[in-house]
XYZ file of C-alpha atoms in Angstrom:
545
model
C -4.281 36.977 62.445
C -6.176 34.126 64.086
C -7.270 32.915 60.635
C -3.612 32.145 59.827
C -3.349 29.787 62.784
C -6.691 28.198 61.899
C -5.383 27.573 58.379
C -2.146 26.056 59.727
C -4.104 23.771 62.056
C -6.361 22.566 59.220
C -3.401 21.976 56.924
C -1.556 20.010 59.605
C -4.646 17.895 60.179
C -4.883 16.987 56.484
C -1.179 16.081 56.371
C -1.722 13.782 59.353
C -4.746 12.209 57.601
C -2.823 11.309 54.436
C 0.219 10.132 56.363
C -1.847 7.809 58.565
C -3.595 6.414 55.476
C -0.214 5.723 53.865
C 1.445 4.336 56.987
C -1.324 1.968 58.044
C -2.710 0.945 54.645
C -0.277 1.554 51.771
C 3.376 1.432 52.861
C 3.506 -2.373 52.642
C 1.934 -2.459 49.184
C 4.067 -2.518 46.021
C 2.035 0.214 44.271
C 5.085 2.445 44.454
C 4.180 4.817 41.622
C 0.612 5.168 42.864
C 1.951 5.794 46.366
C 4.111 8.581 44.960
C 1.108 10.425 43.527
C -0.950 9.716 46.638
C 1.644 11.339 48.880
C 2.038 14.373 46.601
C -1.752 14.731 46.409
C -1.836 14.787 50.191
C 0.560 17.739 50.323
C -1.315 19.704 47.672
C -4.659 18.982 49.328
C -3.356 20.149 52.697
C -2.601 23.641 51.351
C -5.524 24.055 48.930
C -8.538 22.518 50.688
C -8.436 24.801 53.783
C -8.728 27.768 51.391
C -11.928 26.461 49.779
C -14.906 27.582 51.838
C -18.512 26.956 50.880
C -20.809 29.700 52.112
C -24.280 28.646 53.212
C -26.730 31.502 53.580
C -29.417 31.284 56.259
C -32.149 33.890 55.940
C -33.440 35.409 59.157
C -36.062 37.987 59.904
C -34.727 41.533 60.167
C -34.013 42.957 63.598
C -36.758 45.374 64.648
C -35.795 49.036 64.677
C -35.092 49.800 68.336
C -36.765 52.435 70.431
C -35.298 55.922 70.397
C -33.894 57.867 73.280
C -32.632 61.413 73.119
C -31.109 61.494 76.580
C -27.525 62.645 76.106
C -26.345 61.063 79.318
C -27.302 57.609 78.026
C -25.056 57.987 75.008
C -21.943 57.722 77.176
C -20.439 54.240 77.237
C -18.208 53.155 80.061
C -14.882 51.734 79.013
C -12.670 49.710 81.278
C -9.058 50.688 81.564
C -6.905 48.066 79.903
C -3.829 46.775 81.617
C -0.830 45.494 79.692
C -1.410 42.030 78.323
C 0.857 39.720 76.323
C -0.494 39.075 72.854
C 0.214 35.362 72.532
C -0.784 35.358 68.888
C 2.118 37.654 68.056
C 4.429 35.626 70.280
C 3.613 32.411 68.427
C 3.899 34.169 65.074
C 7.352 35.437 66.040
C 8.484 31.948 67.055
C 7.163 30.553 63.764
C 9.007 33.196 61.730
C 12.263 32.505 63.589
C 11.961 28.777 62.895
C 11.143 29.418 59.243
C 14.172 31.669 58.918
C 16.450 29.003 60.420
C 15.285 26.360 57.948
C 15.527 28.770 55.019
C 19.148 29.420 55.967
C 19.779 25.665 56.206
C 18.243 25.171 52.750
C 20.443 27.934 51.348
C 23.530 26.264 52.802
C 22.563 22.897 51.276
C 22.010 24.510 47.908
C 25.378 26.239 48.124
C 27.029 22.906 48.991
C 25.416 21.269 45.949
C 26.474 24.115 43.663
C 30.083 23.843 44.849
C 30.107 20.141 43.877
C 28.670 20.720 40.399
C 30.517 23.934 39.569
C 33.680 23.603 37.488
C 33.413 19.817 37.055
C 33.807 18.049 33.735
C 30.397 16.966 32.446
C 29.933 13.933 30.203
C 26.673 14.215 28.205
C 24.856 10.963 27.362
C 21.313 11.187 25.988
C 19.316 13.251 28.518
C 21.781 12.672 31.343
C 24.817 14.660 32.458
C 27.409 12.531 34.246
C 29.985 14.002 36.619
C 32.818 11.771 37.863
C 34.107 13.503 40.983
C 37.090 12.810 43.228
C 35.197 13.745 46.412
C 34.327 11.085 48.959
C 30.549 11.393 48.669
C 27.844 8.843 47.861
C 26.434 8.889 44.315
C 23.396 11.100 43.776
C 21.228 12.646 41.074
C 19.899 16.193 40.772
C 17.510 16.651 37.873
C 19.572 15.578 34.800
C 22.897 15.486 36.708
C 24.242 12.155 37.977
C 27.318 12.462 40.249
C 29.539 9.585 41.407
C 33.134 8.690 42.296
C 34.136 5.861 39.956
C 37.301 5.072 41.919
C 35.213 3.825 44.838
C 33.321 1.073 42.950
C 33.902 -1.843 40.621
C 32.514 -1.582 37.083
C 29.584 -3.887 38.003
C 28.737 -1.869 41.089
C 28.998 1.390 39.144
C 26.585 0.017 36.521
C 24.046 -0.797 39.260
C 24.402 2.657 40.770
C 24.040 4.490 37.451
C 20.900 2.530 36.498
C 19.381 3.435 39.862
C 20.182 7.128 39.496
C 18.902 7.187 35.914
C 15.463 6.234 37.216
C 15.540 9.144 39.680
C 16.617 11.557 36.968
C 14.264 10.265 34.267
C 11.175 10.430 36.541
C 12.084 13.859 38.005
C 12.208 12.613 41.574
C 14.140 15.758 42.501
C 10.865 17.697 42.280
C 9.318 15.449 44.948
C 12.339 15.977 47.185
C 12.200 19.763 46.830
C 8.430 19.874 47.445
C 8.743 17.787 50.605
C 11.639 19.974 51.747
C 9.567 23.130 51.180
C 6.741 21.739 53.299
C 9.181 20.886 56.062
C 10.355 24.499 56.063
C 6.830 25.972 56.068
C 5.433 23.561 58.670
C 8.622 22.859 60.602
C 6.722 22.759 63.899
C 4.617 19.785 62.781
C 6.397 16.470 63.525
C 4.144 14.638 61.061
C 5.538 16.592 58.113
C 9.043 15.284 58.791
C 7.738 11.708 58.824
C 5.834 12.530 55.645
C 9.028 13.715 53.938
C 10.801 10.523 54.988
C 7.940 8.440 53.532
C 8.157 10.317 50.204
C 11.923 9.828 49.862
C 11.762 6.189 50.899
C 9.030 5.482 48.356
C 11.141 7.122 45.632
C 13.924 4.689 46.490
C 11.467 1.786 46.164
C 10.581 3.027 42.665
C 14.225 3.404 41.606
C 15.165 -0.015 43.042
C 12.278 -1.722 41.254
C 12.928 -0.102 37.853
C 16.708 -0.551 38.029
C 16.403 -4.236 38.965
C 14.326 -4.831 35.816
C 17.219 -3.662 33.627
C 19.967 -5.566 35.471
C 20.784 -9.222 34.892
C 22.070 -9.932 38.407
C 19.471 -8.846 40.959
C 21.486 -10.249 43.861
C 24.549 -8.212 42.882
C 22.389 -5.097 42.966
C 21.389 -5.893 46.552
C 25.034 -6.293 47.548
C 25.719 -2.899 46.050
C 23.014 -1.452 48.303
C 24.749 -2.909 51.347
C 28.148 -1.556 50.296
C 26.902 2.028 49.936
C 25.634 2.071 53.532
C 29.178 2.808 54.714
C 28.858 6.428 53.495
C 27.910 8.886 56.175
C 27.657 12.244 54.371
C 25.385 13.215 51.488
C 23.811 16.292 49.868
C 20.414 16.887 51.483
C 18.441 18.229 48.499
C 19.393 15.447 46.046
C 18.376 11.865 45.288
C 21.351 9.951 46.641
C 21.920 6.236 46.314
C 22.397 5.741 50.010
C 19.330 5.846 52.203
C 18.660 4.440 55.647
C 16.475 1.367 56.095
C 18.408 -0.631 53.489
C 16.872 -3.787 54.905
C 13.423 -2.371 54.163
C 14.424 -1.613 50.574
C 15.747 -5.128 50.032
C 12.547 -6.630 51.472
C 10.362 -4.522 49.172
C 12.594 -5.340 46.201
C 11.939 -9.064 46.717
C 8.280 -8.751 47.648
C 5.623 -10.125 45.311
C 3.474 -7.655 43.416
C 0.422 -6.545 45.429
C -2.991 -7.601 44.158
C -4.949 -4.959 42.273
C -7.966 -5.446 44.519
C -5.971 -3.801 47.335
C -6.194 -0.494 45.466
C -9.432 0.227 47.393
C -7.218 1.525 50.184
C -6.546 4.722 48.232
C -10.204 5.709 48.492
C -10.384 5.489 52.283
C -9.417 9.157 52.582
C -12.405 10.350 50.519
C -15.011 9.983 53.323
C -12.562 11.608 55.730
C -12.078 14.559 53.345
C -15.845 14.876 52.932
C -16.249 14.985 56.710
C -13.513 17.640 56.903
C -15.363 19.828 54.394
C -18.720 19.406 56.146
C -17.293 20.163 59.571
C -14.827 22.934 58.838
C -15.270 24.325 55.317
C -18.939 25.273 55.339
C -19.444 28.784 56.631
C -22.979 29.607 57.703
C -23.834 33.251 57.069
C -27.013 34.742 58.489
C -28.559 37.409 56.290
C -31.566 39.537 57.063
C -34.413 39.235 54.639
C -34.485 42.379 52.589
C -37.916 43.867 53.002
C -39.354 46.413 50.620
C -42.155 48.269 52.335
C -44.958 49.138 49.925
C -47.638 51.693 50.856
C -51.150 50.342 51.257
C -53.000 53.029 53.175
C -50.874 56.085 52.482
C -48.195 55.686 55.153
C -44.487 54.820 55.656
C -42.791 53.293 52.606
C -39.164 52.811 53.684
C -36.836 53.340 56.649
C -33.076 54.001 56.356
C -30.718 54.061 59.337
C -27.201 55.537 59.166
C -25.171 54.180 62.070
C -22.686 56.323 63.998
C -20.358 54.167 66.107
C -17.804 55.047 68.726
C -15.144 53.863 66.234
C -16.489 55.965 63.329
C -13.750 57.924 61.598
C -13.981 61.373 60.042
C -14.243 59.626 56.679
C -17.201 57.575 57.949
C -18.997 60.713 59.133
C -18.302 62.441 55.826
C -19.722 59.430 53.970
C -22.929 59.603 56.036
C -23.169 63.289 55.215
C -22.779 62.630 51.495
C -25.368 59.831 51.459
C -27.944 61.813 53.429
C -27.574 64.750 51.065
C -27.472 62.682 47.899
C -30.217 60.178 48.697
C -32.535 62.198 50.950
C -31.539 65.871 50.513
C -30.935 66.032 54.277
C -28.311 68.399 55.676
C -26.064 66.654 58.198
C -23.332 68.499 60.068
C -20.953 67.235 62.771
C -18.903 69.527 64.975
C -17.056 69.604 68.311
C -15.598 66.159 67.617
C -13.298 64.773 70.304
C -11.657 61.356 70.651
C -9.820 59.515 73.404
C -6.433 57.770 73.244
C -8.046 54.725 71.608
C -9.420 56.982 68.871
C -12.999 56.417 70.082
C -15.516 59.246 69.876
C -16.128 60.863 73.261
C -17.798 64.109 72.228
C -19.581 65.435 69.177
C -22.476 67.617 68.111
C -24.822 66.479 65.349
C -27.128 68.930 63.544
C -29.748 67.686 61.086
C -32.006 69.709 58.821
C -34.545 68.309 56.392
C -35.614 71.004 53.950
C -37.936 73.455 55.696
C -38.030 71.487 58.910
C -36.562 73.011 62.019
C -33.019 71.918 62.657
C -32.698 69.019 65.105
C -29.505 68.616 67.094
C -27.967 66.303 69.647
C -24.785 66.930 71.586
C -22.722 64.469 73.611
C -20.000 65.526 76.020
C -17.783 63.396 78.227
C -14.430 61.680 78.525
C -15.708 58.160 77.830
C -16.618 56.535 74.522
C -20.122 57.257 73.257
C -22.665 54.541 72.650
C -23.613 53.781 69.070
C -26.487 55.772 67.609
C -27.697 56.714 64.186
C -29.742 58.957 61.927
C -33.057 57.449 60.823
C -34.870 58.589 57.680
C -38.417 57.463 56.883
C -40.041 57.995 53.496
C -43.764 57.873 52.734
C -45.364 57.038 49.399
C -45.412 60.719 48.453
C -41.648 60.910 48.915
C -41.801 63.012 52.082
C -38.742 62.533 54.262
C -38.886 62.389 58.049
C -35.631 62.482 60.005
C -34.700 61.582 63.549
C -31.940 60.214 65.768
C -31.870 56.589 66.908
C -30.046 55.039 69.886
C -29.675 51.453 71.002
C -30.913 52.031 74.560
C -34.432 51.406 75.808
C -36.338 54.639 75.400
C -37.761 56.258 78.507
C -40.679 57.290 76.325
C -41.727 54.560 73.900
C -43.559 55.553 70.740
C -45.019 52.712 68.671
C -46.419 53.560 65.253
C -48.398 50.697 63.737
C -48.619 50.929 59.966
C -50.453 48.633 57.594
C -47.982 47.775 54.852
C -47.302 45.026 52.339
C -44.019 43.239 53.039
C -42.360 41.944 49.880
C -39.506 39.593 50.754
C -36.750 40.080 48.171
C -35.366 36.611 48.947
C -38.651 34.872 48.039
C -40.497 34.560 44.687
C -42.472 37.627 43.539
C -45.798 35.911 44.127
C -45.016 35.265 47.810
C -46.544 38.468 49.183
C -48.334 38.807 52.512
C -50.346 41.772 53.697
C -49.703 42.260 57.374
C -49.345 44.915 60.039
C -45.854 46.399 60.167
C -44.763 47.953 63.447
C -42.000 50.529 63.418
C -40.576 51.583 66.758
C -39.288 55.062 66.019
C -39.239 58.685 67.066
C -39.034 61.074 64.127
C -38.908 64.713 63.169
C -41.565 65.507 60.587
C -42.958 68.360 58.553
C -46.243 69.594 60.049
C -48.883 70.299 57.399
C -52.057 72.086 58.474
C -54.007 70.286 55.752
C -53.393 66.852 57.212
C -54.826 65.230 60.313
C -51.794 65.018 62.605
C -51.099 65.030 66.282
C -47.797 66.588 67.398
C -45.882 66.785 70.620
C -42.542 68.483 71.299
C -40.294 67.109 74.063
C -37.308 69.004 75.390
C -34.888 68.617 78.239
C -33.500 71.703 79.895
C -30.409 69.832 81.053
C -29.385 68.668 77.581
C -28.995 70.187 74.183
C -31.693 67.977 72.653
C -35.091 68.586 71.126
C -37.400 66.574 68.886
C -40.890 66.678 67.460
C -43.058 63.547 67.242
C -45.776 63.400 64.596
C -48.161 60.486 64.097
C -50.749 60.135 61.336
C -54.136 59.753 63.006
C -56.142 58.976 59.892
C -59.165 57.169 61.340
C -59.701 55.348 58.082
C -57.070 52.856 59.253
C -57.722 50.500 62.141
C -55.316 52.465 64.353
C -55.889 53.800 67.839
C -54.017 56.927 68.995
C -53.324 57.409 72.714
C -51.770 60.507 74.254
C -50.461 59.781 77.744
C -50.177 62.289 80.545
C -46.412 62.545 80.189
C -46.784 63.742 76.618
C -46.079 60.413 74.856
C -48.117 59.818 71.729
C -48.833 56.126 71.063
C -50.540 54.753 67.972
C -51.306 51.013 67.952
C -53.232 48.569 65.802
C -55.128 45.785 67.523
C -55.329 43.443 64.578
C -53.307 41.838 61.815
C -54.667 41.302 58.344
C -53.462 38.253 56.379
C -54.984 37.308 53.006
C -58.007 39.465 53.735
C -58.758 37.810 57.098
C -58.496 39.847 60.281
C -56.609 38.028 63.037
C -56.850 39.358 66.559
C -53.595 40.092 68.350
C -52.783 38.869 71.861
C -53.093 41.663 74.439
C -50.987 41.636 77.624
C -51.739 44.226 80.296
C -49.272 44.484 83.190
C -48.047 40.964 82.445
C -51.535 39.418 82.382
C -53.103 37.923 79.268
C -56.405 39.567 78.348
C -59.361 37.491 77.108
C -60.261 37.323 73.405
C -62.084 40.392 72.171
C -60.456 42.701 74.696
C -60.558 46.306 73.447
C -57.567 48.503 74.277
C -59.863 51.516 74.143
C -61.268 50.318 77.480
C -57.998 51.432 79.100
C -57.925 55.068 80.143
C -55.147 56.802 78.205
C -54.093 58.625 81.356
C -53.274 55.275 83.000
C -50.974 54.035 80.232
C -47.255 54.151 80.960
C -45.892 52.389 77.852
C -46.890 50.168 74.946
C -44.769 47.575 73.112
C -45.858 45.819 69.920
C -44.344 42.501 68.762
C -44.859 40.901 65.366
C -43.755 37.716 63.589
C -40.873 35.707 64.991
C -40.333 38.099 67.894
C -43.898 37.584 69.116
C -43.758 33.794 68.709
C -40.355 33.607 70.423
C -41.667 35.430 73.483
C -45.233 34.055 73.727
C -45.275 30.875 71.669
C -48.158 30.058 69.333
C -50.386 32.530 71.193
C -48.332 35.341 69.701
C -48.571 34.190 66.086
C -51.018 37.022 65.263
C -48.972 39.647 67.046
C -48.722 40.790 70.669
C -49.487 44.147 72.262
C -47.961 44.730 75.690
C -49.443 47.522 77.781
C -47.887 48.704 81.009
C -50.034 50.888 83.218
C -49.088 53.172 86.081
C -50.929 51.084 88.670
């Protein structure tokens, strides 16, 4: 809804731009025909240009996968009770619609009035013109090919001047300009500039008709007297080109003015820089996209990670879609039950059960009367195609598990030859298939107060430069103390309890029993937090002391 008002504001601004250019630079020039097209171009530009948006894509590094937490109580999101508020957007839209309706009715009445004048009258055809000599006391006017006048009100000489003037209007289709300007006044009735713009269009059309008619008449002064005589008429048909217009003095001045010099035509191009500035400021939309990273196995570890988000606003159709994708893409069984929603249709309670082949079923249940916090199902795939499934939340995990994997990151947005071997850190907690033939370390965590259980498995293959730490609270932490780029090992920055450790510090010197948590930062996240010191990665260790 807000986009409609943004569009209206942009359109109004462009109308004001063209009107100011005409009023201050062009209205005193005698380039009447050029002014006509300039003014029409301004109207068309004001409705088309705001719709043209150039999208500029800015590539950013992907957001790290957040830590996992299986505490059911943390999935509850507090929602504030909303009091009644007036939606001013709908109020303004209602006012706009009422105004538009009023002007549409007025246009209909004007059209009906015109039709009543033309209907049933005797028409005299001459070339492309249709003349109607009426008995009504109205000023002469033209409407497309129709030219209407009351011959009893004028002398033959005056009538000749009038008809030549109206022929110009009819021959050059000035009625189209009048109708276009009238349509814009109805659509943008709230904008005072558009009414001035319409007046400028109609006045310029009169300048054109006066100039062309005077060329065909022998007595130019008599034509000017005819203009003065017609000013006595007070009523006219609004949607026609009528001979009488206000500012007769202005028309006479322009009729006698010398032709403007061609070098003054530069004034038409003044709007181009202004339009360019408008596009640069308002019509370029910057879109941030995450670099698509394809994780390729180097040392027999994680190949890809997929996260299926479950939001508080997820519908039954959304949940069914997640179920279909998990089954189709990963052969993972996903079932949701005990679904409850509040008055705002937000999820407040649900039970999620996940089963990956022969793995034990993992479940999480949330109960409450407040909206849940967003969480998701995370699926990791190794190079052998083995799927590992878990549940991901957006909260900070009470138990942080950092698995450092050496992978090759291939940026899909860069050329194929731009590949860098580095250390990829995945912050995750997963359910995995335990194989007695592999070297694994497992730990099962459960909470008696919640319906939640999970198994954490970490590859402890000592062939990789990875250190595995099992803390006293049962957390299993695997970290890598180096980053490898183009075959060169770069030592990561180590921070212990907020203090920077000297170069060459070995994490193995810390007793595993004293470690409370470990965080690993790579790339832009490390540099953002620690500056150039973190360019090779940062390992934060928090101890219990």
